[in-house]
Structure formats: C-alpha cells, structure tokens
mmCIF file of the C-alpha atoms, coordinates in Angstrom:
data_MODEL
# 
_entry.id   MODEL 
# 
loop_
_atom_site.group_PDB 
_atom_site.id 
_atom_site.type_symbol 
_atom_site.label_atom_id 
_atom_site.label_alt_id 
_atom_site.label_comp_id 
_atom_site.label_asym_id 
_atom_site.label_entity_id 
_atom_site.label_seq_id 
_atom_site.pdbx_PDB_ins_code 
_atom_site.Cartn_x 
_atom_site.Cartn_y 
_atom_site.Cartn_z 
_atom_site.occupancy 
_atom_site.B_iso_or_equiv 
_atom_site.pdbx_formal_charge 
_atom_site.auth_seq_id 
_atom_site.auth_comp_id 
_atom_site.auth_asym_id 
_atom_site.auth_atom_id 
_atom_site.pdbx_PDB_model_num 
ATOM 1   C CA . GLY A 1 1   ? 0.395   -0.183 0.114   1.00 0.00 ? 1   GLY A CA 1 
ATOM 2   C CA . HIS A 1 2   ? 1.024   3.242  -0.589  1.00 0.00 ? 2   HIS A CA 1 
ATOM 3   C CA . ILE A 1 3   ? 3.108   4.774  2.442   1.00 0.00 ? 3   ILE A CA 1 
ATOM 4   C CA . ALA A 1 4   ? 2.458   8.662  3.407   1.00 0.00 ? 4   ALA A CA 1 
ATOM 5   C CA . ARG A 1 5   ? 5.442   10.780 3.430   1.00 0.00 ? 5   ARG A CA 1 
ATOM 6   C CA . PRO A 1 6   ? 6.561   13.119 6.666   1.00 0.00 ? 6   PRO A CA 1 
ATOM 7   C CA . GLY A 1 7   ? 4.272   16.802 5.626   1.00 0.00 ? 7   GLY A CA 1 
ATOM 8   C CA . ASP A 1 8   ? 1.700   14.898 4.022   1.00 0.00 ? 8   ASP A CA 1 
ATOM 9   C CA . ALA A 1 9   ? -2.072  15.394 5.072   1.00 0.00 ? 9   ALA A CA 1 
ATOM 10  C CA . VAL A 1 10  ? -3.867  12.260 6.434   1.00 0.00 ? 10  VAL A CA 1 
ATOM 11  C CA . ALA A 1 11  ? -7.053  11.070 8.203   1.00 0.00 ? 11  ALA A CA 1 
ATOM 12  C CA . ALA A 1 12  ? -5.752  9.922  11.346  1.00 0.00 ? 12  ALA A CA 1 
ATOM 13  C CA . LEU A 1 13  ? -8.139  8.131  14.109  1.00 0.00 ? 13  LEU A CA 1 
ATOM 14  C CA . VAL A 1 14  ? -7.490  8.964  17.255  1.00 0.00 ? 14  VAL A CA 1 
ATOM 15  C CA . LYS A 1 15  ? -9.146  8.514  20.813  1.00 0.00 ? 15  LYS A CA 1 
ATOM 16  C CA . VAL A 1 16  ? -10.776 11.062 21.629  1.00 0.00 ? 16  VAL A CA 1 
ATOM 17  C CA . SER A 1 17  ? -11.109 9.592  25.415  1.00 0.00 ? 17  SER A CA 1 
ATOM 18  C CA . GLU A 1 18  ? -11.803 6.152  27.491  1.00 0.00 ? 18  GLU A CA 1 
ATOM 19  C CA . LYS A 1 19  ? -14.967 5.490  24.389  1.00 0.00 ? 19  LYS A CA 1 
ATOM 20  C CA . GLU A 1 20  ? -15.073 7.913  21.742  1.00 0.00 ? 20  GLU A CA 1 
ATOM 21  C CA . GLU A 1 21  ? -12.518 8.130  18.653  1.00 0.00 ? 21  GLU A CA 1 
ATOM 22  C CA . ASN A 1 22  ? -12.903 10.292 16.192  1.00 0.00 ? 22  ASN A CA 1 
ATOM 23  C CA . TRP A 1 23  ? -11.097 11.003 12.695  1.00 0.00 ? 23  TRP A CA 1 
ATOM 24  C CA . ILE A 1 24  ? -9.063  13.916 12.824  1.00 0.00 ? 24  ILE A CA 1 
ATOM 25  C CA . LEU A 1 25  ? -6.556  15.700 9.936   1.00 0.00 ? 25  LEU A CA 1 
ATOM 26  C CA . ALA A 1 26  ? -2.933  15.271 10.979  1.00 0.00 ? 26  ALA A CA 1 
ATOM 27  C CA . GLU A 1 27  ? 0.553   15.749 8.759   1.00 0.00 ? 27  GLU A CA 1 
ATOM 28  C CA . VAL A 1 28  ? 2.576   12.977 9.083   1.00 0.00 ? 28  VAL A CA 1 
ATOM 29  C CA . VAL A 1 29  ? 5.998   13.075 11.162  1.00 0.00 ? 29  VAL A CA 1 
ATOM 30  C CA . CYS A 1 30  ? 7.535   10.299 9.729   1.00 0.00 ? 30  CYS A CA 1 
ATOM 31  C CA . TRP A 1 31  ? 7.125   6.479  9.449   1.00 0.00 ? 31  TRP A CA 1 
ATOM 32  C CA . HIS A 1 32  ? 8.672   3.328  11.516  1.00 0.00 ? 32  HIS A CA 1 
ATOM 33  C CA . PRO A 1 33  ? 8.396   0.489  9.202   1.00 0.00 ? 33  PRO A CA 1 
ATOM 34  C CA . ALA A 1 34  ? 9.789   -2.052 11.441  1.00 0.00 ? 34  ALA A CA 1 
ATOM 35  C CA . GLN A 1 35  ? 6.628   -0.852 13.527  1.00 0.00 ? 35  GLN A CA 1 
ATOM 36  C CA . GLY A 1 36  ? 4.471   -0.273 10.350  1.00 0.00 ? 36  GLY A CA 1 
ATOM 37  C CA . LYS A 1 37  ? 3.391   2.537  12.855  1.00 0.00 ? 37  LYS A CA 1 
ATOM 38  C CA . TYR A 1 38  ? 3.331   6.057  11.424  1.00 0.00 ? 38  TYR A CA 1 
ATOM 39  C CA . GLU A 1 39  ? 3.836   8.782  13.358  1.00 0.00 ? 39  GLU A CA 1 
ATOM 40  C CA . ILE A 1 40  ? 1.466   12.319 13.359  1.00 0.00 ? 40  ILE A CA 1 
ATOM 41  C CA . ASP A 1 41  ? 0.568   15.907 14.844  1.00 0.00 ? 41  ASP A CA 1 
ATOM 42  C CA . ASP A 1 42  ? -2.716  16.895 14.835  1.00 0.00 ? 42  ASP A CA 1 
ATOM 43  C CA . ILE A 1 43  ? -3.301  19.950 13.004  1.00 0.00 ? 43  ILE A CA 1 
ATOM 44  C CA . ASP A 1 44  ? -5.188  21.698 15.510  1.00 0.00 ? 44  ASP A CA 1 
ATOM 45  C CA . GLU A 1 45  ? -2.863  23.697 17.135  1.00 0.00 ? 45  GLU A CA 1 
ATOM 46  C CA . GLU A 1 46  ? -4.808  24.442 19.758  1.00 0.00 ? 46  GLU A CA 1 
ATOM 47  C CA . GLN A 1 47  ? -3.962  20.571 20.127  1.00 0.00 ? 47  GLN A CA 1 
ATOM 48  C CA . LYS A 1 48  ? -1.084  19.733 18.732  1.00 0.00 ? 48  LYS A CA 1 
ATOM 49  C CA . ASN A 1 49  ? -1.030  16.562 20.051  1.00 0.00 ? 49  ASN A CA 1 
ATOM 50  C CA . ARG A 1 50  ? 1.614   13.923 18.446  1.00 0.00 ? 50  ARG A CA 1 
ATOM 51  C CA . HIS A 1 51  ? -0.016  10.727 18.037  1.00 0.00 ? 51  HIS A CA 1 
ATOM 52  C CA . VAL A 1 52  ? 0.959   7.257  16.963  1.00 0.00 ? 52  VAL A CA 1 
ATOM 53  C CA . LEU A 1 53  ? -0.804  5.300  15.471  1.00 0.00 ? 53  LEU A CA 1 
ATOM 54  C CA . SER A 1 54  ? -1.066  1.508  13.542  1.00 0.00 ? 54  SER A CA 1 
ATOM 55  C CA . LYS A 1 55  ? -1.194  1.960  9.381   1.00 0.00 ? 55  LYS A CA 1 
ATOM 56  C CA . ARG A 1 56  ? -5.404  0.787  9.285   1.00 0.00 ? 56  ARG A CA 1 
ATOM 57  C CA . ARG A 1 57  ? -6.186  3.756  11.168  1.00 0.00 ? 57  ARG A CA 1 
ATOM 58  C CA . VAL A 1 58  ? -4.416  6.301  8.569   1.00 0.00 ? 58  VAL A CA 1 
ATOM 59  C CA . VAL A 1 59  ? -5.880  7.670  5.679   1.00 0.00 ? 59  VAL A CA 1 
ATOM 60  C CA . PRO A 1 60  ? -3.152  9.383  3.240   1.00 0.00 ? 60  PRO A CA 1 
ATOM 61  C CA . LEU A 1 61  ? -5.395  12.396 1.867   1.00 0.00 ? 61  LEU A CA 1 
ATOM 62  C CA . PRO A 1 62  ? -5.578  12.448 -1.954  1.00 0.00 ? 62  PRO A CA 1 
ATOM 63  C CA . LEU A 1 63  ? -2.877  14.688 -3.343  1.00 0.00 ? 63  LEU A CA 1 
ATOM 64  C CA . MET A 1 64  ? -4.472  15.563 -6.825  1.00 0.00 ? 64  MET A CA 1 
ATOM 65  C CA . ARG A 1 65  ? -8.031  16.417 -7.697  1.00 0.00 ? 65  ARG A CA 1 
ATOM 66  C CA . ALA A 1 66  ? -9.957  14.081 -9.859  1.00 0.00 ? 66  ALA A CA 1 
ATOM 67  C CA . ASP A 1 67  ? -11.455 16.192 -13.031 1.00 0.00 ? 67  ASP A CA 1 
ATOM 68  C CA . PRO A 1 68  ? -14.840 15.130 -13.837 1.00 0.00 ? 68  PRO A CA 1 
ATOM 69  C CA . ARG A 1 69  ? -14.814 15.628 -17.099 1.00 0.00 ? 69  ARG A CA 1 
ATOM 70  C CA . THR A 1 70  ? -11.501 13.182 -17.867 1.00 0.00 ? 70  THR A CA 1 
ATOM 71  C CA . ASP A 1 71  ? -11.387 11.233 -14.371 1.00 0.00 ? 71  ASP A CA 1 
ATOM 72  C CA . GLU A 1 72  ? -15.753 10.408 -13.240 1.00 0.00 ? 72  GLU A CA 1 
ATOM 73  C CA . GLN A 1 73  ? -15.214 7.368  -11.639 1.00 0.00 ? 73  GLN A CA 1 
ATOM 74  C CA . ALA A 1 74  ? -11.983 8.574  -9.440  1.00 0.00 ? 74  ALA A CA 1 
ATOM 75  C CA . LEU A 1 75  ? -15.111 10.528 -8.405  1.00 0.00 ? 75  LEU A CA 1 
ATOM 76  C CA . PHE A 1 76  ? -17.462 8.857  -5.402  1.00 0.00 ? 76  PHE A CA 1 
ATOM 77  C CA . PRO A 1 77  ? -21.296 8.708  -7.085  1.00 0.00 ? 77  PRO A CA 1 
ATOM 78  C CA . LYS A 1 78  ? -24.338 10.870 -5.473  1.00 0.00 ? 78  LYS A CA 1 
ATOM 79  C CA . GLY A 1 79  ? -25.905 9.031  -2.814  1.00 0.00 ? 79  GLY A CA 1 
ATOM 80  C CA . ALA A 1 80  ? -22.397 7.451  -1.849  1.00 0.00 ? 80  ALA A CA 1 
ATOM 81  C CA . VAL A 1 81  ? -21.299 7.824  2.498   1.00 0.00 ? 81  VAL A CA 1 
ATOM 82  C CA . VAL A 1 82  ? -17.656 8.959  2.881   1.00 0.00 ? 82  VAL A CA 1 
ATOM 83  C CA . MET A 1 83  ? -15.897 10.916 5.583   1.00 0.00 ? 83  MET A CA 1 
ATOM 84  C CA . ALA A 1 84  ? -16.040 14.395 4.851   1.00 0.00 ? 84  ALA A CA 1 
ATOM 85  C CA . LEU A 1 85  ? -14.265 17.191 6.393   1.00 0.00 ? 85  LEU A CA 1 
ATOM 86  C CA . TYR A 1 86  ? -15.975 19.190 9.164   1.00 0.00 ? 86  TYR A CA 1 
ATOM 87  C CA . PRO A 1 87  ? -16.574 23.473 7.498   1.00 0.00 ? 87  PRO A CA 1 
ATOM 88  C CA . GLN A 1 88  ? -14.361 25.334 10.577  1.00 0.00 ? 88  GLN A CA 1 
ATOM 89  C CA . THR A 1 89  ? -13.315 22.359 12.258  1.00 0.00 ? 89  THR A CA 1 
ATOM 90  C CA . THR A 1 90  ? -10.580 19.490 11.876  1.00 0.00 ? 90  THR A CA 1 
ATOM 91  C CA . CYS A 1 91  ? -12.716 16.280 12.560  1.00 0.00 ? 91  CYS A CA 1 
ATOM 92  C CA . PHE A 1 92  ? -13.726 14.367 9.160   1.00 0.00 ? 92  PHE A CA 1 
ATOM 93  C CA . TYR A 1 93  ? -17.582 13.132 9.794   1.00 0.00 ? 93  TYR A CA 1 
ATOM 94  C CA . ARG A 1 94  ? -19.511 10.436 8.587   1.00 0.00 ? 94  ARG A CA 1 
ATOM 95  C CA . ALA A 1 95  ? -21.507 12.714 5.512   1.00 0.00 ? 95  ALA A CA 1 
ATOM 96  C CA . VAL A 1 96  ? -23.270 11.117 2.351   1.00 0.00 ? 96  VAL A CA 1 
ATOM 97  C CA . VAL A 1 97  ? -22.327 12.509 -1.548  1.00 0.00 ? 97  VAL A CA 1 
ATOM 98  C CA . ASN A 1 98  ? -25.105 15.229 -2.735  1.00 0.00 ? 98  ASN A CA 1 
ATOM 99  C CA . ARG A 1 99  ? -23.562 16.943 -5.422  1.00 0.00 ? 99  ARG A CA 1 
ATOM 100 C CA . LEU A 1 100 ? -20.135 16.293 -7.205  1.00 0.00 ? 100 LEU A CA 1 
ATOM 101 C CA . PRO A 1 101 ? -17.695 18.657 -8.112  1.00 0.00 ? 101 PRO A CA 1 
ATOM 102 C CA . GLY A 1 102 ? -18.715 20.191 -12.104 1.00 0.00 ? 102 GLY A CA 1 
ATOM 103 C CA . SER A 1 103 ? -15.233 20.997 -12.440 1.00 0.00 ? 103 SER A CA 1 
ATOM 104 C CA . ALA A 1 104 ? -11.186 19.678 -11.129 1.00 0.00 ? 104 ALA A CA 1 
ATOM 105 C CA . SER A 1 105 ? -11.101 22.508 -8.799  1.00 0.00 ? 105 SER A CA 1 
ATOM 106 C CA . GLU A 1 106 ? -15.272 22.039 -7.301  1.00 0.00 ? 106 GLU A CA 1 
ATOM 107 C CA . PRO A 1 107 ? -15.594 20.907 -4.001  1.00 0.00 ? 107 PRO A CA 1 
ATOM 108 C CA . TYR A 1 108 ? -18.272 18.471 -3.344  1.00 0.00 ? 108 TYR A CA 1 
ATOM 109 C CA . GLU A 1 109 ? -21.576 19.192 -1.534  1.00 0.00 ? 109 GLU A CA 1 
ATOM 110 C CA . VAL A 1 110 ? -21.995 16.733 1.047   1.00 0.00 ? 110 VAL A CA 1 
ATOM 111 C CA . LEU A 1 111 ? -24.895 16.398 4.039   1.00 0.00 ? 111 LEU A CA 1 
ATOM 112 C CA . PHE A 1 112 ? -23.596 15.550 6.965   1.00 0.00 ? 112 PHE A CA 1 
ATOM 113 C CA . GLU A 1 113 ? -24.846 12.883 9.630   1.00 0.00 ? 113 GLU A CA 1 
ATOM 114 C CA . ASP A 1 114 ? -26.149 15.407 12.546  1.00 0.00 ? 114 ASP A CA 1 
ATOM 115 C CA . SER A 1 115 ? -29.172 14.168 14.889  1.00 0.00 ? 115 SER A CA 1 
ATOM 116 C CA . SER A 1 116 ? -29.941 17.103 15.896  1.00 0.00 ? 116 SER A CA 1 
ATOM 117 C CA . TYR A 1 117 ? -31.512 18.062 11.969  1.00 0.00 ? 117 TYR A CA 1 
ATOM 118 C CA . ALA A 1 118 ? -35.523 16.272 11.973  1.00 0.00 ? 118 ALA A CA 1 
ATOM 119 C CA . ASP A 1 119 ? -33.734 14.485 8.619   1.00 0.00 ? 119 ASP A CA 1 
ATOM 120 C CA . GLY A 1 120 ? -30.595 13.197 10.553  1.00 0.00 ? 120 GLY A CA 1 
ATOM 121 C CA . TYR A 1 121 ? -28.294 15.370 7.888   1.00 0.00 ? 121 TYR A CA 1 
ATOM 122 C CA . SER A 1 122 ? -27.159 19.251 7.855   1.00 0.00 ? 122 SER A CA 1 
ATOM 123 C CA . PRO A 1 123 ? -28.393 21.522 5.225   1.00 0.00 ? 123 PRO A CA 1 
ATOM 124 C CA . PRO A 1 124 ? -25.376 20.778 2.269   1.00 0.00 ? 124 PRO A CA 1 
ATOM 125 C CA . GLU A 1 125 ? -21.488 21.513 3.014   1.00 0.00 ? 125 GLU A CA 1 
ATOM 126 C CA . ARG A 1 126 ? -19.459 21.814 0.392   1.00 0.00 ? 126 ARG A CA 1 
ATOM 127 C CA . VAL A 1 127 ? -16.240 20.026 1.014   1.00 0.00 ? 127 VAL A CA 1 
ATOM 128 C CA . ALA A 1 128 ? -13.146 20.813 -1.207  1.00 0.00 ? 128 ALA A CA 1 
ATOM 129 C CA . GLN A 1 129 ? -12.286 17.323 -2.801  1.00 0.00 ? 129 GLN A CA 1 
ATOM 130 C CA . ARG A 1 130 ? -9.401  16.181 -0.927  1.00 0.00 ? 130 ARG A CA 1 
ATOM 131 C CA . TYR A 1 131 ? -10.996 16.303 2.640   1.00 0.00 ? 131 TYR A CA 1 
ATOM 132 C CA . VAL A 1 132 ? -13.732 13.755 1.612   1.00 0.00 ? 132 VAL A CA 1 
ATOM 133 C CA . ILE A 1 133 ? -12.562 10.582 1.844   1.00 0.00 ? 133 ILE A CA 1 
ATOM 134 C CA . ALA A 1 134 ? -13.807 6.685  1.437   1.00 0.00 ? 134 ALA A CA 1 
ATOM 135 C CA . ILE A 1 135 ? -15.268 5.350  5.246   1.00 0.00 ? 135 ILE A CA 1 
ATOM 136 C CA . LYS A 1 136 ? -13.180 3.291  6.621   1.00 0.00 ? 136 LYS A CA 1 
ATOM 137 C CA . GLU A 1 137 ? -14.888 1.672  9.558   1.00 0.00 ? 137 GLU A CA 1 
ATOM 138 C CA . GLY A 1 138 ? -13.500 2.099  12.463  1.00 0.00 ? 138 GLY A CA 1 
ATOM 139 C CA . LYS A 1 139 ? -14.111 -0.827 15.351  1.00 0.00 ? 139 LYS A CA 1 
ATOM 140 C CA . GLY A 1 140 ? -14.463 2.481  17.511  1.00 0.00 ? 140 GLY A CA 1 
ATOM 141 C CA . ARG A 1 141 ? -17.518 3.732  16.461  1.00 0.00 ? 141 ARG A CA 1 
ATOM 142 C CA . ALA A 1 142 ? -19.422 5.007  19.295  1.00 0.00 ? 142 ALA A CA 1 
ATOM 143 C CA . THR A 1 143 ? -22.764 2.776  20.426  1.00 0.00 ? 143 THR A CA 1 
# 
C-alpha cells in the first residue's frame, strides 16, 4: 500500500476519550517501518498532540484533484457515504455525497449525518475534494 511521506496530510483515527475515537486532520511526522506505525501531528493548533498510530488508522489524503470531465470514476457517486472534513473544524465526519464537483477545482456538496436535524442530515455543505475520503470502518464507533 501507499506509505504517506513526512509532511503529507492524512486523516487519522485517534482516541479522544476512553469510549470515543475521532477521525482528525493530521500531518505525517514519520513512518516507522519496523513497527508498521506512523507518527503524526494533530493539525489543530490548540491540540498540537503527537500520536503514534498503526497504518490502518491512517488514511492518506489524495494529492491530486479528480477532473469530472476526464476522470469521473475517480469521484464518489451521488449518495455515497463518505468521511468529510466538517467546515471550520479539523475533524472528519460521516456524510452523504449530494452533488459532485463540476470541475477539478470545485468542491463536493455533502450532507453531514446530524441527529439534531429532523431528517438526520445537515443542510448541504461544500467540502474540498481532498477532504472527502472513503470510510474506513473504525472499531470504535460510538454506540
């Protein structure tokens, strides 16, 4: 599989509390091949936590943007359930693709799963392509 390089942006599954884990935006510090673990820094200025995580808890963010005109299969289809970076935060949450980017530079439009809304989803939010990733089912789903 692809090994992210130092400085690469990744989504990382970190423990927030005894019972809760969150996918956060982080930066690779280094890869330890012997242990098969990444060392990563939380991107959030307030937190600035360093974590050592196994490879399966780290998802490298795409470096390239897909152009829907030439590379449609590289995009998530409408209705796909994804992980997307919530606007103004450094956390990824489950969301449903509502509208695909019209060009390589355009964002996705997604609906975040949000139980505070009647239908269970937030109003449409725009999220840059590189911050929309396939869901990796973590063991730590809050129950």
